[in-house]
Short mmCIF file of C-alpha atoms in Angstrom, two decimals:
data_model
loop_
_atom_site.label_atom_id
_atom_site.label_comp_id
_atom_site.label_asym_id
_atom_site.label_seq_id
_atom_site.Cartn_x
_atom_site.Cartn_y
_atom_site.Cartn_z
CA MET A 1 -0.01 0.06 0.03
CA THR A 2 1.41 3.32 -1.07
CA ASN A 3 0.82 6.92 0.10
CA LEU A 4 -1.12 9.89 -1.39
CA SER A 5 2.08 11.64 -2.62
CA THR A 6 3.00 8.77 -4.65
CA VAL A 7 -0.47 8.41 -6.03
CA ARG A 8 -0.51 12.15 -7.00
CA LYS A 9 2.78 11.78 -9.00
CA ARG A 10 1.14 8.72 -10.80
CA LEU A 11 -1.96 10.57 -11.68
CA ALA A 12 0.01 13.55 -13.00
CA GLU A 13 1.12 11.23 -15.86
CA TYR A 14 -2.34 10.71 -17.06
CA GLU A 15 -4.02 14.03 -16.55
CA GLY A 16 -4.93 16.12 -19.74
CA ARG A 17 -3.60 13.57 -22.20
CA ASP A 18 -5.09 13.08 -25.66
CA VAL A 19 -8.27 15.26 -25.33
CA ILE A 20 -10.68 14.44 -28.22
CA ASN A 21 -13.85 16.49 -28.70
CA GLY A 22 -13.53 17.71 -25.15
CA ILE A 23 -13.11 14.33 -23.45
CA PRO A 24 -9.70 13.41 -22.02
CA ARG A 25 -8.41 10.01 -22.75
CA PHE A 26 -8.03 9.34 -18.99
CA LEU A 27 -10.76 10.00 -16.51
CA PHE A 28 -10.61 9.42 -12.68
CA ARG A 29 -12.79 8.25 -9.93
CA GLY A 30 -11.90 8.51 -6.28
CA GLN A 31 -13.40 6.55 -3.47
CA ARG A 32 -12.58 6.26 0.24
CA ALA A 33 -12.77 2.57 0.13
CA ILE A 34 -12.35 0.01 -2.63
CA HIS A 35 -15.38 -2.13 -3.34
CA SER A 36 -16.14 -5.14 -5.46
CA SER A 37 -18.37 -3.23 -7.87
CA ILE A 38 -18.72 0.34 -9.15
CA ASN A 39 -22.39 0.98 -10.21
CA SER A 40 -24.75 3.76 -10.48
CA THR A 41 -26.81 5.58 -7.80
CA PHE A 42 -29.90 4.04 -9.43
CA ALA A 43 -28.47 0.56 -9.08
CA ARG A 44 -27.94 1.11 -5.33
CA ILE A 45 -31.71 1.55 -4.61
CA PRO A 46 -32.89 -1.40 -2.51
CA ILE A 47 -35.28 -3.78 -4.08
CA ASP A 48 -38.37 -1.60 -3.61
CA GLU A 49 -40.67 -1.78 -6.62
CA MET A 50 -42.45 1.56 -5.97
CA GLU A 51 -39.24 3.43 -5.31
CA ILE A 52 -37.42 2.03 -8.24
CA GLY A 53 -40.35 2.77 -10.46
CA GLN A 54 -40.78 6.28 -9.29
CA CYS A 55 -36.97 7.00 -9.62
CA TYR A 56 -37.03 5.55 -13.12
CA THR A 57 -40.09 7.65 -14.09
CA VAL A 58 -38.34 10.85 -13.03
CA TYR A 59 -34.95 10.24 -14.71
CA ARG A 60 -36.81 9.04 -17.88
CA HIS A 61 -38.17 12.65 -18.11
CA ALA A 62 -34.89 14.25 -17.11
CA LYS A 63 -34.51 16.17 -20.29
CA GLN A 64 -38.00 17.71 -20.00
CA ILE A 65 -37.64 18.50 -16.31
CA CYS A 66 -34.21 20.02 -16.52
CA GLN A 67 -35.07 22.17 -19.53
CA GLY A 68 -37.49 23.90 -17.18
CA LEU A 69 -34.51 25.36 -15.24
CA GLN A 70 -34.16 28.09 -17.78
CA GLY A 71 -35.58 26.78 -20.91
CA TYR A 72 -32.38 25.91 -22.56
CA ALA A 73 -32.33 22.93 -24.95
CA ILE A 74 -30.19 20.20 -23.38
CA ASP A 75 -30.00 16.51 -24.45
CA HIS A 76 -31.23 13.64 -22.05
CA ILE A 77 -27.82 12.67 -20.84
CA ASP A 78 -27.20 16.25 -19.69
CA GLY A 79 -30.62 16.14 -17.97
CA LEU A 80 -29.51 13.05 -16.18
CA ALA A 81 -26.29 14.77 -15.11
CA VAL A 82 -28.28 17.63 -13.51
CA LEU A 83 -30.36 15.16 -11.51
CA GLN A 84 -27.27 13.14 -10.57
CA HIS A 85 -25.22 16.05 -9.36
CA TYR A 86 -27.96 17.22 -7.05
CA GLY A 87 -28.91 13.89 -5.49
CA TRP A 88 -31.50 12.04 -7.57
CA PRO A 89 -30.54 8.51 -8.41
CA THR A 90 -29.72 8.05 -12.11
CA PRO A 91 -28.01 5.35 -14.34
CA LEU A 92 -24.72 7.48 -14.44
CA ILE A 93 -21.45 6.68 -12.75
CA ASP A 94 -19.64 9.78 -11.78
CA LEU A 95 -16.07 10.52 -13.19
CA THR A 96 -13.88 13.44 -13.46
CA GLY A 97 -11.26 14.89 -15.82
CA THR A 98 -9.17 16.46 -13.00
CA ALA A 99 -7.02 14.07 -10.92
CA GLU A 100 -7.35 16.29 -7.88
CA VAL A 101 -11.03 16.13 -7.78
CA SER A 102 -10.72 12.32 -7.68
CA VAL A 103 -8.33 12.78 -4.70
CA PHE A 104 -10.89 15.06 -3.01
CA PHE A 105 -13.59 12.25 -3.23
CA ALA A 106 -11.01 9.60 -2.01
CA LEU A 107 -10.37 11.80 1.01
CA HIS A 108 -13.92 12.90 1.65
CA LYS A 109 -15.01 11.79 5.20
CA ALA A 110 -11.97 9.47 5.28
CA VAL A 111 -9.97 9.14 8.52
CA ALA A 112 -6.34 8.30 9.01
CA GLY A 113 -5.71 4.63 8.34
CA ASP A 114 -8.52 4.16 5.77
CA GLN A 115 -7.60 2.49 2.50
CA ALA A 116 -8.61 4.95 -0.14
CA VAL A 117 -8.40 4.43 -3.95
CA VAL A 118 -8.32 6.40 -7.26
CA TYR A 119 -9.32 4.55 -10.45
CA VAL A 120 -7.79 5.69 -13.82
CA ILE A 121 -10.32 5.13 -16.58
CA ASP A 122 -9.05 4.77 -20.23
CA THR A 123 -11.88 6.05 -22.55
CA HIS A 124 -10.03 4.72 -25.56
CA LYS A 125 -10.75 1.26 -24.33
CA ARG A 126 -14.46 1.89 -24.20
CA PRO A 127 -16.71 -0.85 -25.61
CA GLU A 128 -19.43 0.19 -28.12
CA GLN A 129 -22.17 -0.29 -25.58
CA ILE A 130 -20.68 2.26 -23.15
CA ILE A 131 -21.43 5.96 -23.27
CA VAL A 132 -19.05 8.52 -21.88
CA ALA A 133 -20.63 11.84 -21.20
CA ASP A 134 -19.22 15.26 -20.89
CA HIS A 135 -21.07 17.62 -18.46
CA LYS A 136 -19.60 21.09 -19.54
CA PHE A 137 -23.05 22.52 -20.46
CA LEU A 138 -24.67 25.47 -18.59
CA THR A 139 -28.35 25.69 -17.63
CA HIS A 140 -27.91 29.32 -16.49
CA SER A 141 -26.39 32.38 -18.04
CA LEU A 142 -23.08 33.54 -16.67
CA ASN A 143 -24.65 36.52 -14.88
CA ASP A 144 -27.21 34.07 -13.25
CA GLY A 145 -24.62 31.87 -11.61
CA GLY A 146 -23.93 29.54 -14.59
CA LEU A 147 -20.23 29.07 -13.58
CA ARG A 148 -21.24 28.05 -10.17
CA HIS A 149 -22.90 24.79 -11.39
CA ARG A 150 -21.49 22.02 -9.14
CA TRP A 151 -20.64 19.69 -11.98
CA LEU A 152 -18.37 22.33 -13.44
CA ARG A 153 -16.44 22.67 -10.25
CA GLN A 154 -16.03 18.81 -10.25
CA ASP A 155 -14.99 18.85 -13.99
CA GLY A 156 -17.76 16.17 -14.22
CA PHE A 157 -17.99 13.43 -16.74
CA ALA A 158 -19.98 10.19 -16.44
CA ILE A 159 -20.31 6.67 -17.86
CA THR A 160 -23.28 4.64 -18.42
CA THR A 161 -24.66 1.79 -20.59
CA GLN A 162 -26.07 2.64 -23.95
CA ASN A 163 -29.20 0.79 -22.76
CA TRP A 164 -29.67 3.20 -19.79
CA ARG A 165 -33.37 3.59 -20.76
CA ALA A 166 -33.98 0.00 -19.71
CA ALA A 167 -34.18 -0.03 -15.94
CA PRO A 168 -32.87 -3.66 -15.55
CA ASP A 169 -29.89 -2.94 -17.66
CA ALA A 170 -29.17 0.37 -15.81
CA LYS A 171 -29.24 -1.51 -12.45
CA GLN A 172 -27.00 -4.21 -13.71
CA PHE A 173 -24.36 -1.94 -15.26
CA ASP A 174 -21.02 -2.29 -13.26
CA LEU A 175 -18.01 -0.47 -14.43
CA LEU A 176 -15.65 -3.15 -12.97
CA THR A 177 -17.42 -6.09 -14.64
CA SER A 178 -19.12 -4.61 -17.70
CA SER A 179 -16.04 -2.88 -19.05
CA PRO A 180 -12.99 -4.00 -17.10
CA GLN A 181 -10.67 -3.18 -19.96
CA MET A 182 -11.30 0.43 -19.31
CA ILE A 183 -9.64 0.32 -15.81
CA ARG A 184 -6.17 1.39 -16.71
CA GLU A 185 -4.92 1.48 -13.04
CA VAL A 186 -6.17 1.13 -9.56
CA LEU A 187 -4.22 3.42 -7.16
CA GLU A 188 -4.77 2.45 -3.51
CA PHE A 189 -3.29 4.37 -0.75
CA THR A 190 -3.37 4.62 3.04
CA VAL A 191 -4.87 7.86 4.38
CA SER A 192 -2.64 9.78 6.77
CA GLY A 193 -3.68 12.49 9.18
CA SER A 194 -1.78 15.12 7.08
CA ASP A 195 -3.63 14.23 3.79
CA HIS A 196 -5.92 16.87 2.46
CA PRO A 197 -7.42 17.96 -0.94
CA GLU A 198 -5.52 20.72 -2.75
CA ILE A 199 -8.74 22.13 -4.00
CA THR A 200 -11.80 23.81 -2.32
CA ASP A 201 -15.00 21.92 -1.56
CA VAL A 202 -16.47 20.72 -4.86
CA LEU A 203 -19.63 19.48 -3.09
CA SER A 204 -20.82 22.81 -1.91
CA THR A 205 -23.85 24.27 -3.55
CA GLU A 206 -23.30 27.78 -2.17
CA ASP A 207 -24.39 30.34 -4.72
CA ASP A 208 -25.36 27.65 -7.10
CA PRO A 209 -28.78 28.61 -8.64
CA ILE A 210 -29.78 25.14 -9.52
CA PRO A 211 -30.81 23.28 -6.29
CA LYS A 212 -33.83 25.43 -5.35
CA HIS A 213 -34.96 25.67 -8.91
CA LEU A 214 -34.63 21.99 -9.45
CA GLN A 215 -36.34 21.32 -5.98
CA ILE A 216 -39.51 23.22 -7.31
CA LEU A 217 -39.48 21.45 -10.61
CA LEU A 218 -39.09 18.05 -9.14
CA GLY A 219 -41.80 18.76 -6.57
CA MET A 220 -44.24 19.80 -9.27
CA PHE A 221 -43.37 16.79 -11.45
CA CYS A 222 -43.71 14.29 -8.68
CA GLU A 223 -46.97 15.78 -7.44
CA HIS A 224 -48.36 15.52 -10.86
CA GLN A 225 -47.11 11.87 -11.38
CA PHE A 226 -47.51 10.33 -7.99
CA GLY A 227 -49.67 12.63 -5.90
CA GLY A 228 -49.08 12.04 -2.27
CA SER A 229 -47.61 8.64 -2.76
CA LEU A 230 -44.01 9.59 -3.50
CA ALA A 231 -41.52 7.23 -1.72
CA PRO A 232 -40.29 8.85 1.51
CA LYS A 233 -36.58 8.45 0.62
CA LEU A 234 -37.16 10.18 -2.82
CA SER A 235 -39.31 12.77 -1.04
CA ASN A 236 -36.41 13.51 1.37
CA ILE A 237 -33.87 13.87 -1.58
CA ILE A 238 -36.02 16.77 -3.02
CA ARG A 239 -36.46 18.31 0.44
CA ASP A 240 -32.72 18.31 1.03
CA MET A 241 -31.64 19.83 -2.22
#
């Protein structure tokens, strides 16, 4: 097991290489623990038919819901990204194009002695059935807080299956088993008491105009679709935006 300093040096060898159409060849994902699978937030919903169905109904309408933020035309994957970054479960798996952002997430809530990990993802090894999405769009103008969108601070990218519209496929998609050839390197390290991110909090929504707008839009949509029967866990997600 190595240390964070060594991991940072290794990550520097990958960052910013071979950028094609705005997507770097190498993307990163940081976690404060290594797990046997890497799947989407939608896949982590417990087996609860009502909750799964309601969550799926919302993300299936992500494009329409999120265009309501300011009326800008965005594609469906961008709509999913908006929902994902503010807490709604989607079939996306978060990645970043900035190595230090992955370090932030590897250290987030970690304590000394934890075994954190950063994955290096090679997008050139992407199978045809895998989508890599770039989240550099804006839903607000610059004078209305556009540059404060959280996914921009996170240099957000995402990966999902081309069959994300099919709920069973979305739940089964696992980066480690569905496309293992994309995992270029797994960099584990032991967290020390002096380890800290070299960037500011990329999870903060301070001055970000989206959460309150999205909270209203989701509330209206869910009231129309489900009335008073929205699953409590999903209701809490909207409440806490």
